[in-house]
PDB file of C-alpha atoms in Angstrom:
ATOM      1  CA  MET W   1     -24.963  -9.537 -49.033  1.00 36.00           C
ATOM      2  CA  LYS W   2     -28.227  -8.274 -47.458  1.00 32.00           C
ATOM      3  CA  THR W   3     -30.226  -9.560 -50.422  1.00 36.00           C
ATOM      4  CA  THR W   4     -28.551 -12.971 -50.233  1.00 35.00           C
ATOM      5  CA  LEU W   5     -29.580 -13.376 -46.613  1.00 34.00           C
ATOM      6  CA  LEU W   6     -33.020 -11.800 -46.924  1.00 34.00           C
ATOM      7  CA  LEU W   7     -34.469 -13.971 -49.667  1.00 35.00           C
ATOM      8  CA  PRO W   8     -33.799 -17.350 -47.999  1.00 37.00           C
ATOM      9  CA  ALA W   9     -35.056 -15.920 -44.714  1.00 32.00           C
ATOM     10  CA  LEU W  10     -38.325 -14.860 -46.317  1.00 32.00           C
ATOM     11  CA  ALA W  11     -38.658 -18.262 -47.956  1.00 34.00           C
ATOM     12  CA  LEU W  12     -38.200 -19.927 -44.573  1.00 30.00           C
ATOM     13  CA  ALA W  13     -40.770 -17.621 -42.949  1.00 32.00           C
ATOM     14  CA  THR W  14     -43.393 -18.710 -45.465  1.00 33.00           C
ATOM     15  CA  LEU W  15     -42.992 -22.291 -44.253  1.00 33.00           C
ATOM     16  CA  LEU W  16     -43.945 -21.377 -40.684  1.00 33.00           C
ATOM     17  CA  PRO W  17     -47.621 -21.883 -39.763  1.00 41.00           C
ATOM     18  CA  ALA W  18     -49.758 -18.740 -39.842  1.00 45.00           C
ATOM     19  CA  SER W  19     -51.282 -17.749 -36.496  1.00 50.00           C
ATOM     20  CA  ALA W  20     -55.024 -17.999 -36.083  1.00 79.00           C
ATOM     21  CA  THR W  21     -56.919 -14.945 -34.880  1.00 93.00           C
ATOM     22  CA  LEU W  22     -56.252 -13.987 -31.258  1.00 97.00           C
ATOM     23  CA  VAL W  23     -58.664 -11.216 -30.282  1.00 98.00           C
ATOM     24  CA  ILE W  24     -58.233 -10.822 -26.508  1.00 98.00           C
ATOM     25  CA  TYR W  25     -55.076 -11.369 -24.474  1.00 98.00           C
ATOM     26  CA  GLU W  26     -54.877 -10.394 -20.805  1.00 97.00           C
ATOM     27  CA  PRO W  27     -51.533 -11.290 -19.159  1.00 96.00           C
ATOM     28  CA  PHE W  28     -52.109  -8.776 -16.335  1.00 94.00           C
ATOM     29  CA  ASP W  29     -48.960  -6.892 -17.222  1.00 91.00           C
ATOM     30  CA  ILE W  30     -50.784  -3.744 -16.125  1.00 80.00           C
ATOM     31  CA  SER W  31     -49.330  -2.743 -12.803  1.00 74.00           C
ATOM     32  CA  SER W  32     -46.893  -3.637 -10.036  1.00 84.00           C
ATOM     33  CA  PRO W  33     -47.242  -6.694  -7.782  1.00 88.00           C
ATOM     34  CA  GLY W  34     -49.461  -5.935  -4.807  1.00 86.00           C
ATOM     35  CA  ASP W  35     -51.534  -3.313  -6.636  1.00 89.00           C
ATOM     36  CA  VAL W  36     -55.323  -3.544  -6.653  1.00 88.00           C
ATOM     37  CA  VAL W  37     -56.685  -4.080 -10.175  1.00 89.00           C
ATOM     38  CA  ASN W  38     -59.749  -1.835  -9.829  1.00 89.00           C
ATOM     39  CA  GLY W  39     -59.427   1.050 -12.286  1.00 90.00           C
ATOM     40  CA  LYS W  40     -56.338  -0.374 -14.020  1.00 92.00           C
ATOM     41  CA  ALA W  41     -56.172  -0.589 -17.809  1.00 92.00           C
ATOM     42  CA  THR W  42     -57.181  -3.842 -19.455  1.00 95.00           C
ATOM     43  CA  GLY W  43     -55.120  -6.000 -21.792  1.00 94.00           C
ATOM     44  CA  GLU W  44     -55.250  -6.375 -25.573  1.00 96.00           C
ATOM     45  CA  GLY W  45     -58.777  -6.548 -26.982  1.00 97.00           C
ATOM     46  CA  LEU W  46     -60.540  -5.513 -23.772  1.00 97.00           C
ATOM     47  CA  SER W  47     -61.808  -1.936 -23.448  1.00 94.00           C
ATOM     48  CA  GLY W  48     -61.375   0.643 -20.706  1.00 91.00           C
ATOM     49  CA  ASN W  49     -60.459  -0.444 -17.195  1.00 94.00           C
ATOM     50  CA  TRP W  50     -61.090  -3.404 -14.920  1.00 93.00           C
ATOM     51  CA  THR W  51     -63.971  -2.402 -12.635  1.00 91.00           C
ATOM     52  CA  GLY W  52     -64.825  -3.968  -9.292  1.00 88.00           C
ATOM     53  CA  TYR W  53     -68.506  -4.458  -8.497  1.00 85.00           C
ATOM     54  CA  ASP W  54     -68.333  -6.770  -5.441  1.00 71.00           C
ATOM     55  CA  SER W  55     -65.246  -6.116  -3.394  1.00 62.00           C
ATOM     56  CA  SER W  56     -65.201  -7.059   0.240  1.00 62.00           C
ATOM     57  CA  ALA W  57     -61.785  -8.309  -0.920  1.00 64.00           C
ATOM     58  CA  ASN W  58     -59.726  -7.106  -3.868  1.00 79.00           C
ATOM     59  CA  LEU W  59     -58.444  -8.423  -7.157  1.00 84.00           C
ATOM     60  CA  VAL W  60     -54.695  -8.041  -6.628  1.00 87.00           C
ATOM     61  CA  ILE W  61     -51.683  -8.317  -8.943  1.00 91.00           C
ATOM     62  CA  GLY W  62     -49.232 -11.120  -8.093  1.00 91.00           C
ATOM     63  CA  SER W  63     -45.629 -11.242  -9.303  1.00 93.00           C
ATOM     64  CA  GLY W  64     -44.831 -13.250 -12.432  1.00 94.00           C
ATOM     65  CA  SER W  65     -46.982 -15.425 -14.644  1.00 95.00           C
ATOM     66  CA  LEU W  66     -48.250 -18.928 -14.041  1.00 95.00           C
ATOM     67  CA  SER W  67     -46.723 -21.533 -16.346  1.00 96.00           C
ATOM     68  CA  TYR W  68     -48.199 -24.575 -18.026  1.00 97.00           C
ATOM     69  CA  GLY W  69     -46.166 -26.885 -20.248  1.00 96.00           C
ATOM     70  CA  GLY W  70     -45.137 -25.187 -23.470  1.00 95.00           C
ATOM     71  CA  LEU W  71     -47.754 -22.414 -23.321  1.00 97.00           C
ATOM     72  CA  ALA W  72     -46.392 -18.954 -24.097  1.00 97.00           C
ATOM     73  CA  THR W  73     -46.835 -16.701 -21.044  1.00 96.00           C
ATOM     74  CA  SER W  74     -45.938 -13.166 -19.987  1.00 95.00           C
ATOM     75  CA  GLY W  75     -46.702 -10.483 -17.433  1.00 95.00           C
ATOM     76  CA  ASN W  76     -48.106 -11.205 -13.967  1.00 95.00           C
ATOM     77  CA  HIS W  77     -51.189 -12.930 -12.521  1.00 95.00           C
ATOM     78  CA  VAL W  78     -54.159 -11.957 -10.342  1.00 91.00           C
ATOM     79  CA  MET W  79     -55.448 -13.294  -7.037  1.00 85.00           C
ATOM     80  CA  LEU W  80     -59.236 -13.174  -6.860  1.00 76.00           C
ATOM     81  CA  SER W  81     -59.481 -12.827  -3.093  1.00 64.00           C
ATOM     82  CA  THR W  82     -57.065 -11.946  -0.332  1.00 59.00           C
ATOM     83  CA  ALA W  83     -58.999 -12.477   2.885  1.00 59.00           C
ATOM     84  CA  THR W  84     -60.760 -15.310   4.691  1.00 59.00           C
ATOM     85  CA  ASP W  85     -64.278 -15.502   3.286  1.00 61.00           C
ATOM     86  CA  GLY W  86     -63.476 -12.470   1.147  1.00 69.00           C
ATOM     87  CA  ARG W  87     -65.319 -12.071  -2.108  1.00 76.00           C
ATOM     88  CA  THR W  88     -64.634 -10.101  -5.229  1.00 81.00           C
ATOM     89  CA  GLY W  89     -66.189  -9.480  -8.619  1.00 86.00           C
ATOM     90  CA  TYR W  90     -64.572  -7.647 -11.538  1.00 90.00           C
ATOM     91  CA  ARG W  91     -65.594  -7.052 -15.117  1.00 93.00           C
ATOM     92  CA  ALA W  92     -64.124  -5.582 -18.315  1.00 96.00           C
ATOM     93  CA  GLU W  93     -65.787  -4.675 -21.616  1.00 97.00           C
ATOM     94  CA  ALA W  94     -65.150  -7.467 -24.134  1.00 98.00           C
ATOM     95  CA  PHE W  95     -67.986  -7.342 -26.661  1.00 97.00           C
ATOM     96  CA  THR W  96     -66.613  -4.663 -28.995  1.00 97.00           C
ATOM     97  CA  SER W  97     -63.525  -6.550 -30.166  1.00 97.00           C
ATOM     98  CA  LEU W  98     -65.177  -9.991 -30.221  1.00 98.00           C
ATOM     99  CA  ASN W  99     -68.100  -8.640 -32.215  1.00 98.00           C
ATOM    100  CA  ALA W 100     -65.808  -6.822 -34.669  1.00 97.00           C
ATOM    101  CA  ALA W 101     -64.020 -10.131 -35.304  1.00 97.00           C
ATOM    102  CA  GLY W 102     -67.333 -11.850 -36.033  1.00 97.00           C
ATOM    103  CA  LEU W 103     -66.959 -14.144 -33.031  1.00 98.00           C
ATOM    104  CA  MET W 104     -70.318 -13.187 -31.501  1.00 98.00           C
ATOM    105  CA  ASP W 105     -72.302 -13.849 -34.677  1.00 98.00           C
ATOM    106  CA  HIS W 106     -74.960 -16.542 -34.944  1.00 98.00           C
ATOM    107  CA  GLY W 107     -73.241 -19.697 -36.156  1.00 98.00           C
ATOM    108  CA  ALA W 108     -69.763 -18.534 -35.074  1.00 98.00           C
ATOM    109  CA  THR W 109     -67.381 -20.438 -32.797  1.00 98.00           C
ATOM    110  CA  LEU W 110     -65.498 -18.634 -30.034  1.00 98.00           C
ATOM    111  CA  TRP W 111     -62.595 -20.210 -28.124  1.00 98.00           C
ATOM    112  CA  PHE W 112     -61.081 -19.079 -24.826  1.00 98.00           C
ATOM    113  CA  SER W 113     -58.428 -20.264 -22.394  1.00 98.00           C
ATOM    114  CA  PHE W 114     -56.951 -19.279 -19.045  1.00 98.00           C
ATOM    115  CA  LEU W 115     -54.740 -20.704 -16.312  1.00 97.00           C
ATOM    116  CA  ASN W 116     -56.050 -21.390 -12.813  1.00 93.00           C
ATOM    117  CA  LEU W 117     -54.415 -22.340  -9.521  1.00 89.00           C
ATOM    118  CA  HIS W 118     -56.546 -23.212  -6.488  1.00 80.00           C
ATOM    119  CA  PRO W 119     -54.429 -23.233  -3.312  1.00 75.00           C
ATOM    120  CA  SER W 120     -56.739 -25.125  -0.936  1.00 72.00           C
ATOM    121  CA  ASN W 121     -59.940 -27.083  -0.435  1.00 69.00           C
ATOM    122  CA  ASN W 122     -62.818 -25.619   1.551  1.00 68.00           C
ATOM    123  CA  THR W 123     -66.527 -25.061   1.261  1.00 66.00           C
ATOM    124  CA  ASN W 124     -66.380 -21.520  -0.148  1.00 69.00           C
ATOM    125  CA  ASN W 125     -63.406 -21.344  -2.511  1.00 77.00           C
ATOM    126  CA  ARG W 126     -64.571 -20.673  -6.066  1.00 81.00           C
ATOM    127  CA  VAL W 127     -63.903 -18.860  -9.330  1.00 87.00           C
ATOM    128  CA  HIS W 128     -66.441 -17.713 -11.930  1.00 90.00           C
ATOM    129  CA  PHE W 129     -65.383 -16.904 -15.489  1.00 94.00           C
ATOM    130  CA  LEU W 130     -67.978 -15.845 -18.042  1.00 96.00           C
ATOM    131  CA  LEU W 131     -69.206 -13.579 -20.805  1.00 98.00           C
ATOM    132  CA  GLY W 132     -72.438 -11.890 -19.804  1.00 96.00           C
ATOM    133  CA  THR W 133     -74.641  -8.871 -19.410  1.00 96.00           C
ATOM    134  CA  ASP W 134     -73.531  -8.148 -15.836  1.00 92.00           C
ATOM    135  CA  GLY W 135     -71.601  -9.526 -12.874  1.00 88.00           C
ATOM    136  CA  THR W 136     -72.513 -12.629 -10.889  1.00 84.00           C
ATOM    137  CA  ASN W 137     -73.015 -12.662  -7.146  1.00 75.00           C
ATOM    138  CA  ALA W 138     -70.264 -14.212  -5.026  1.00 59.00           C
ATOM    139  CA  GLY W 139     -71.860 -17.648  -5.126  1.00 60.00           C
ATOM    140  CA  ALA W 140     -72.544 -17.406  -8.869  1.00 61.00           C
ATOM    141  CA  ASN W 141     -76.098 -18.542  -8.210  1.00 75.00           C
ATOM    142  CA  SER W 142     -77.495 -15.513 -10.032  1.00 82.00           C
ATOM    143  CA  ILE W 143     -76.455 -12.683 -12.336  1.00 88.00           C
ATOM    144  CA  ALA W 144     -77.319  -9.068 -11.613  1.00 87.00           C
ATOM    145  CA  ASN W 145     -80.370  -7.354 -13.115  1.00 89.00           C
ATOM    146  CA  SER W 146     -81.897 -10.682 -14.227  1.00 91.00           C
ATOM    147  CA  GLY W 147     -79.154 -10.923 -16.821  1.00 93.00           C
ATOM    148  CA  SER W 148     -77.750 -13.715 -18.953  1.00 96.00           C
ATOM    149  CA  GLY W 149     -74.327 -15.199 -19.568  1.00 97.00           C
ATOM    150  CA  ILE W 150     -72.233 -18.247 -20.416  1.00 98.00           C
ATOM    151  CA  GLY W 151     -69.054 -19.526 -18.800  1.00 97.00           C
ATOM    152  CA  LEU W 152     -67.840 -21.778 -16.003  1.00 95.00           C
ATOM    153  CA  GLU W 153     -67.308 -22.226 -12.274  1.00 91.00           C
ATOM    154  CA  ILE W 154     -64.398 -23.813 -10.406  1.00 89.00           C
ATOM    155  CA  ASN W 155     -65.516 -24.750  -6.897  1.00 85.00           C
ATOM    156  CA  ALA W 156     -62.958 -26.207  -4.499  1.00 77.00           C
ATOM    157  CA  SER W 157     -65.544 -27.576  -2.094  1.00 74.00           C
ATOM    158  CA  GLY W 158     -64.887 -31.316  -1.689  1.00 69.00           C
ATOM    159  CA  GLY W 159     -62.263 -31.226  -4.430  1.00 74.00           C
ATOM    160  CA  ASN W 160     -61.590 -28.784  -7.229  1.00 82.00           C
ATOM    161  CA  ARG W 161     -64.747 -29.078  -9.307  1.00 89.00           C
ATOM    162  CA  LEU W 162     -65.102 -27.620 -12.790  1.00 93.00           C
ATOM    163  CA  SER W 163     -68.528 -27.140 -14.369  1.00 95.00           C
ATOM    164  CA  ALA W 164     -69.887 -25.269 -17.375  1.00 97.00           C
ATOM    165  CA  MET W 165     -72.720 -22.845 -16.626  1.00 95.00           C
ATOM    166  CA  THR W 166     -75.264 -20.553 -18.239  1.00 96.00           C
ATOM    167  CA  PHE W 167     -77.539 -17.815 -16.911  1.00 95.00           C
ATOM    168  CA  THR W 168     -80.963 -17.107 -18.401  1.00 94.00           C
ATOM    169  CA  ALA W 169     -83.109 -14.286 -16.949  1.00 92.00           C
ATOM    170  CA  GLY W 170     -80.761 -14.260 -13.959  1.00 88.00           C
ATOM    171  CA  THR W 171     -81.125 -17.978 -13.219  1.00 87.00           C
ATOM    172  CA  ARG W 172     -78.157 -20.328 -13.297  1.00 91.00           C
ATOM    173  CA  ALA W 173     -77.918 -23.786 -14.858  1.00 94.00           C
ATOM    174  CA  ASN W 174     -74.751 -25.869 -14.741  1.00 93.00           C
ATOM    175  CA  SER W 175     -73.330 -29.113 -16.087  1.00 95.00           C
ATOM    176  CA  ALA W 176     -71.962 -32.018 -14.085  1.00 91.00           C
ATOM    177  CA  GLN W 177     -68.544 -31.548 -12.468  1.00 91.00           C
ATOM    178  CA  THR W 178     -65.004 -32.637 -13.332  1.00 93.00           C
ATOM    179  CA  ILE W 179     -62.394 -32.797 -10.554  1.00 90.00           C
ATOM    180  CA  LEU W 180     -59.224 -30.745 -11.080  1.00 88.00           C
ATOM    181  CA  PRO W 181     -56.062 -31.172  -8.971  1.00 84.00           C
ATOM    182  CA  LEU W 182     -55.707 -28.773  -6.043  1.00 80.00           C
ATOM    183  CA  GLN W 183     -52.533 -26.729  -5.664  1.00 83.00           C
ATOM    184  CA  GLU W 184     -51.599 -27.355  -9.295  1.00 89.00           C
ATOM    185  CA  VAL W 185     -51.931 -25.129 -12.348  1.00 94.00           C
ATOM    186  CA  SER W 186     -54.713 -26.174 -14.717  1.00 94.00           C
ATOM    187  CA  MET W 187     -55.311 -24.884 -18.232  1.00 97.00           C
ATOM    188  CA  ILE W 188     -59.027 -24.413 -18.843  1.00 97.00           C
ATOM    189  CA  VAL W 189     -60.191 -24.208 -22.467  1.00 98.00           C
ATOM    190  CA  GLY W 190     -63.709 -23.410 -23.615  1.00 98.00           C
ATOM    191  CA  ARG W 191     -65.403 -23.578 -26.988  1.00 98.00           C
ATOM    192  CA  ILE W 192     -68.638 -21.614 -27.415  1.00 98.00           C
ATOM    193  CA  ASP W 193     -70.762 -22.500 -30.438  1.00 98.00           C
ATOM    194  CA  TRP W 194     -73.396 -19.820 -30.992  1.00 98.00           C
ATOM    195  CA  GLY W 195     -76.659 -21.143 -32.424  1.00 98.00           C
ATOM    196  CA  ALA W 196     -77.456 -20.632 -36.100  1.00 98.00           C
ATOM    197  CA  ASN W 197     -80.130 -18.062 -35.212  1.00 97.00           C
ATOM    198  CA  ALA W 198     -81.740 -16.391 -32.207  1.00 96.00           C
ATOM    199  CA  ALA W 199     -84.035 -19.357 -31.586  1.00 97.00           C
ATOM    200  CA  THR W 200     -81.249 -21.982 -31.627  1.00 97.00           C
ATOM    201  CA  ALA W 201     -79.419 -23.043 -28.458  1.00 98.00           C
ATOM    202  CA  ASP W 202     -75.866 -21.887 -27.751  1.00 98.00           C
ATOM    203  CA  THR W 203     -73.395 -24.446 -26.375  1.00 98.00           C
ATOM    204  CA  ILE W 204     -70.263 -24.193 -24.240  1.00 98.00           C
ATOM    205  CA  THR W 205     -67.847 -27.141 -24.138  1.00 98.00           C
ATOM    206  CA  LEU W 206     -64.893 -27.355 -21.726  1.00 98.00           C
ATOM    207  CA  TYR W 207     -61.533 -29.082 -22.206  1.00 98.00           C
ATOM    208  CA  LEU W 208     -58.435 -29.713 -20.081  1.00 97.00           C
ATOM    209  CA  PRO W 209     -55.398 -29.869 -22.411  1.00 97.00           C
ATOM    210  CA  ASP W 210     -52.310 -31.752 -21.281  1.00 97.00           C
ATOM    211  CA  THR W 211     -48.962 -30.005 -20.780  1.00 96.00           C
ATOM    212  CA  ASP W 212     -48.056 -30.723 -24.416  1.00 97.00           C
ATOM    213  CA  LEU W 213     -51.176 -28.649 -25.251  1.00 97.00           C
ATOM    214  CA  ASN W 214     -53.013 -31.578 -26.817  1.00 97.00           C
ATOM    215  CA  LEU W 215     -56.668 -30.556 -26.520  1.00 97.00           C
ATOM    216  CA  GLY W 216     -58.023 -33.979 -25.582  1.00 96.00           C
ATOM    217  CA  THR W 217     -61.692 -34.858 -25.232  1.00 97.00           C
ATOM    218  CA  ALA W 218     -64.443 -32.642 -23.858  1.00 98.00           C
ATOM    219  CA  VAL W 219     -65.000 -32.833 -20.097  1.00 97.00           C
ATOM    220  CA  GLN W 220     -68.189 -30.749 -19.683  1.00 97.00           C
ATOM    221  CA  THR W 221     -70.855 -29.137 -21.859  1.00 97.00           C
ATOM    222  CA  ILE W 222     -74.144 -27.285 -21.443  1.00 98.00           C
ATOM    223  CA  SER W 223     -76.558 -25.476 -23.770  1.00 98.00           C
ATOM    224  CA  ALA W 224     -79.089 -22.651 -23.455  1.00 97.00           C
ATOM    225  CA  THR W 225     -80.799 -20.215 -25.807  1.00 97.00           C
ATOM    226  CA  LEU W 226     -79.152 -16.857 -25.139  1.00 97.00           C
ATOM    227  CA  ASP W 227     -78.836 -13.410 -26.697  1.00 97.00           C
ATOM    228  CA  GLN W 228     -75.071 -12.977 -27.011  1.00 97.00           C
ATOM    229  CA  SER W 229     -75.499  -9.553 -28.612  1.00 97.00           C
ATOM    230  CA  ALA W 230     -76.159  -8.262 -25.070  1.00 97.00           C
ATOM    231  CA  PHE W 231     -72.986  -9.786 -23.562  1.00 97.00           C
ATOM    232  CA  SER W 232     -70.957  -6.690 -22.810  1.00 96.00           C
ATOM    233  CA  TYR W 233     -68.578  -8.052 -20.172  1.00 97.00           C
ATOM    234  CA  LEU W 234     -65.891 -10.538 -19.363  1.00 97.00           C
ATOM    235  CA  VAL W 235     -66.552 -11.312 -15.689  1.00 94.00           C
ATOM    236  CA  LEU W 236     -64.093 -12.627 -13.091  1.00 91.00           C
ATOM    237  CA  ALA W 237     -65.542 -13.320  -9.668  1.00 87.00           C
ATOM    238  CA  GLY W 238     -64.732 -15.517  -6.703  1.00 80.00           C
ATOM    239  CA  LYS W 239     -64.135 -15.895  -2.996  1.00 76.00           C
ATOM    240  CA  TRP W 240     -62.022 -17.302  -0.192  1.00 71.00           C
ATOM    241  CA  ASP W 241     -58.381 -18.503  -0.287  1.00 65.00           C
ATOM    242  CA  ALA W 242     -56.882 -16.415  -3.088  1.00 68.00           C
ATOM    243  CA  PRO W 243     -57.537 -18.557  -6.191  1.00 80.00           C
ATOM    244  CA  ILE W 244     -55.257 -17.367  -9.001  1.00 88.00           C
ATOM    245  CA  VAL W 245     -56.120 -16.639 -12.642  1.00 93.00           C
ATOM    246  CA  ASP W 246     -53.740 -15.803 -15.483  1.00 96.00           C
ATOM    247  CA  GLU W 247     -53.191 -15.808 -19.265  1.00 98.00           C
ATOM    248  CA  ILE W 248     -56.734 -15.072 -20.452  1.00 98.00           C
ATOM    249  CA  ARG W 249     -57.193 -15.466 -24.212  1.00 98.00           C
ATOM    250  CA  PHE W 250     -60.141 -15.358 -26.632  1.00 98.00           C
ATOM    251  CA  GLY W 251     -59.824 -16.229 -30.301  1.00 98.00           C
ATOM    252  CA  SER W 252     -61.201 -17.970 -33.364  1.00 97.00           C
ATOM    253  CA  THR W 253     -59.534 -21.376 -32.932  1.00 98.00           C
ATOM    254  CA  TYR W 254     -57.930 -23.543 -30.277  1.00 98.00           C
ATOM    255  CA  ALA W 255     -54.529 -22.751 -31.810  1.00 97.00           C
ATOM    256  CA  SER W 256     -55.096 -19.034 -31.243  1.00 97.00           C
ATOM    257  CA  VAL W 257     -55.663 -19.503 -27.502  1.00 98.00           C
ATOM    258  CA  SER W 258     -52.864 -22.040 -26.928  1.00 98.00           C
ATOM    259  CA  PRO W 259     -49.782 -20.382 -28.439  1.00 97.00           C
ATOM    260  CA  VAL W 260     -46.237 -21.600 -27.932  1.00 94.00           C
ATOM    261  CA  PRO W 261     -43.235 -19.233 -28.027  1.00 89.00           C
ATOM    262  CA  GLU W 262     -42.564 -18.152 -31.600  1.00 74.00           C
ATOM    263  CA  PRO W 263     -39.557 -19.997 -33.103  1.00 64.00           C
ATOM    264  CA  THR W 264     -39.203 -17.508 -35.963  1.00 49.00           C
ATOM    265  CA  ALA W 265     -36.466 -15.294 -34.504  1.00 43.00           C
ATOM    266  CA  ALA W 266     -34.305 -18.203 -33.390  1.00 41.00           C
ATOM    267  CA  LEU W 267     -34.712 -20.005 -36.719  1.00 42.00           C
ATOM    268  CA  LEU W 268     -33.920 -16.934 -38.771  1.00 42.00           C
ATOM    269  CA  GLY W 269     -30.894 -16.177 -36.609  1.00 42.00           C
ATOM    270  CA  SER W 270     -29.540 -19.695 -37.112  1.00 43.00           C
ATOM    271  CA  PHE W 271     -30.200 -19.475 -40.826  1.00 42.00           C
ATOM    272  CA  GLY W 272     -28.349 -16.182 -41.055  1.00 47.00           C
ATOM    273  CA  LEU W 273     -25.362 -17.657 -39.216  1.00 39.00           C
ATOM    274  CA  LEU W 274     -25.335 -20.599 -41.609  1.00 42.00           C
ATOM    275  CA  MET W 275     -25.287 -18.252 -44.615  1.00 44.00           C
ATOM    276  CA  LEU W 276     -22.390 -16.279 -43.128  1.00 41.00           C
ATOM    277  CA  LEU W 277     -20.380 -19.460 -42.617  1.00 41.00           C
ATOM    278  CA  ARG W 278     -21.042 -20.514 -46.217  1.00 46.00           C
ATOM    279  CA  ARG W 279     -19.935 -17.107 -47.514  1.00 47.00           C
ATOM    280  CA  ARG W 280     -16.616 -17.363 -45.680  1.00 45.00           C
ATOM    281  CA  ARG W 281     -15.753 -20.653 -47.397  1.00 49.00           C
TER     282      ARG W 281
END
């Protein structure tokens, strides 16, 4: 009986699409709601603990995950600031796992995604999300110790404006801006194409998938010649009215950073029930 059910189940499993490589997943299922993130353990693929480096306000755990269409979600979320004109900067070591997966090599392509909710519109509300050598200042106009990095800014001044950005020798450059809806969850997807060698420019391209997780066309892009071998950290920084970030993923393909709930268990369960009904005939 067990063999009869097992073989068809295995045959069915082989028809399901194989998952692409997901290297980092941070659902912030690391503590209880209300806890400060500083010193708390990081998620899958990140190393050590989240460490605050600019904290007139705190990175705080919020209850439950943000949701976006059919995206698979879990855990909680984080609020990047909890006080009027508060600012916060946090970082976690990300290079080790990305490098081991070959995703920091010259010529490689690295994908990432995360969910963002901006609750209001004022002149100081912003989020910075990047891979780099160090943390940015609160305004993301520079990176500490004349460092370098690549990522994006969401600035809610005069709308909710998304732009790609790079830092070279501490100096910031950014793309044009795309307006995101305020007080709605947005899924931000980035593709980083590392240049073929150290002298070739590296490019970040941003996308805004729809709720069916169709990637769509690129909305922003920018290039700079960087040394990604020095990019130790994933950096989250921001200020003002508690912008929210959740469901951070890094992987080898868009599919790896936009997963839907696995249908395998439900399909296999239904198949097993069907086989039982057939056996009773």
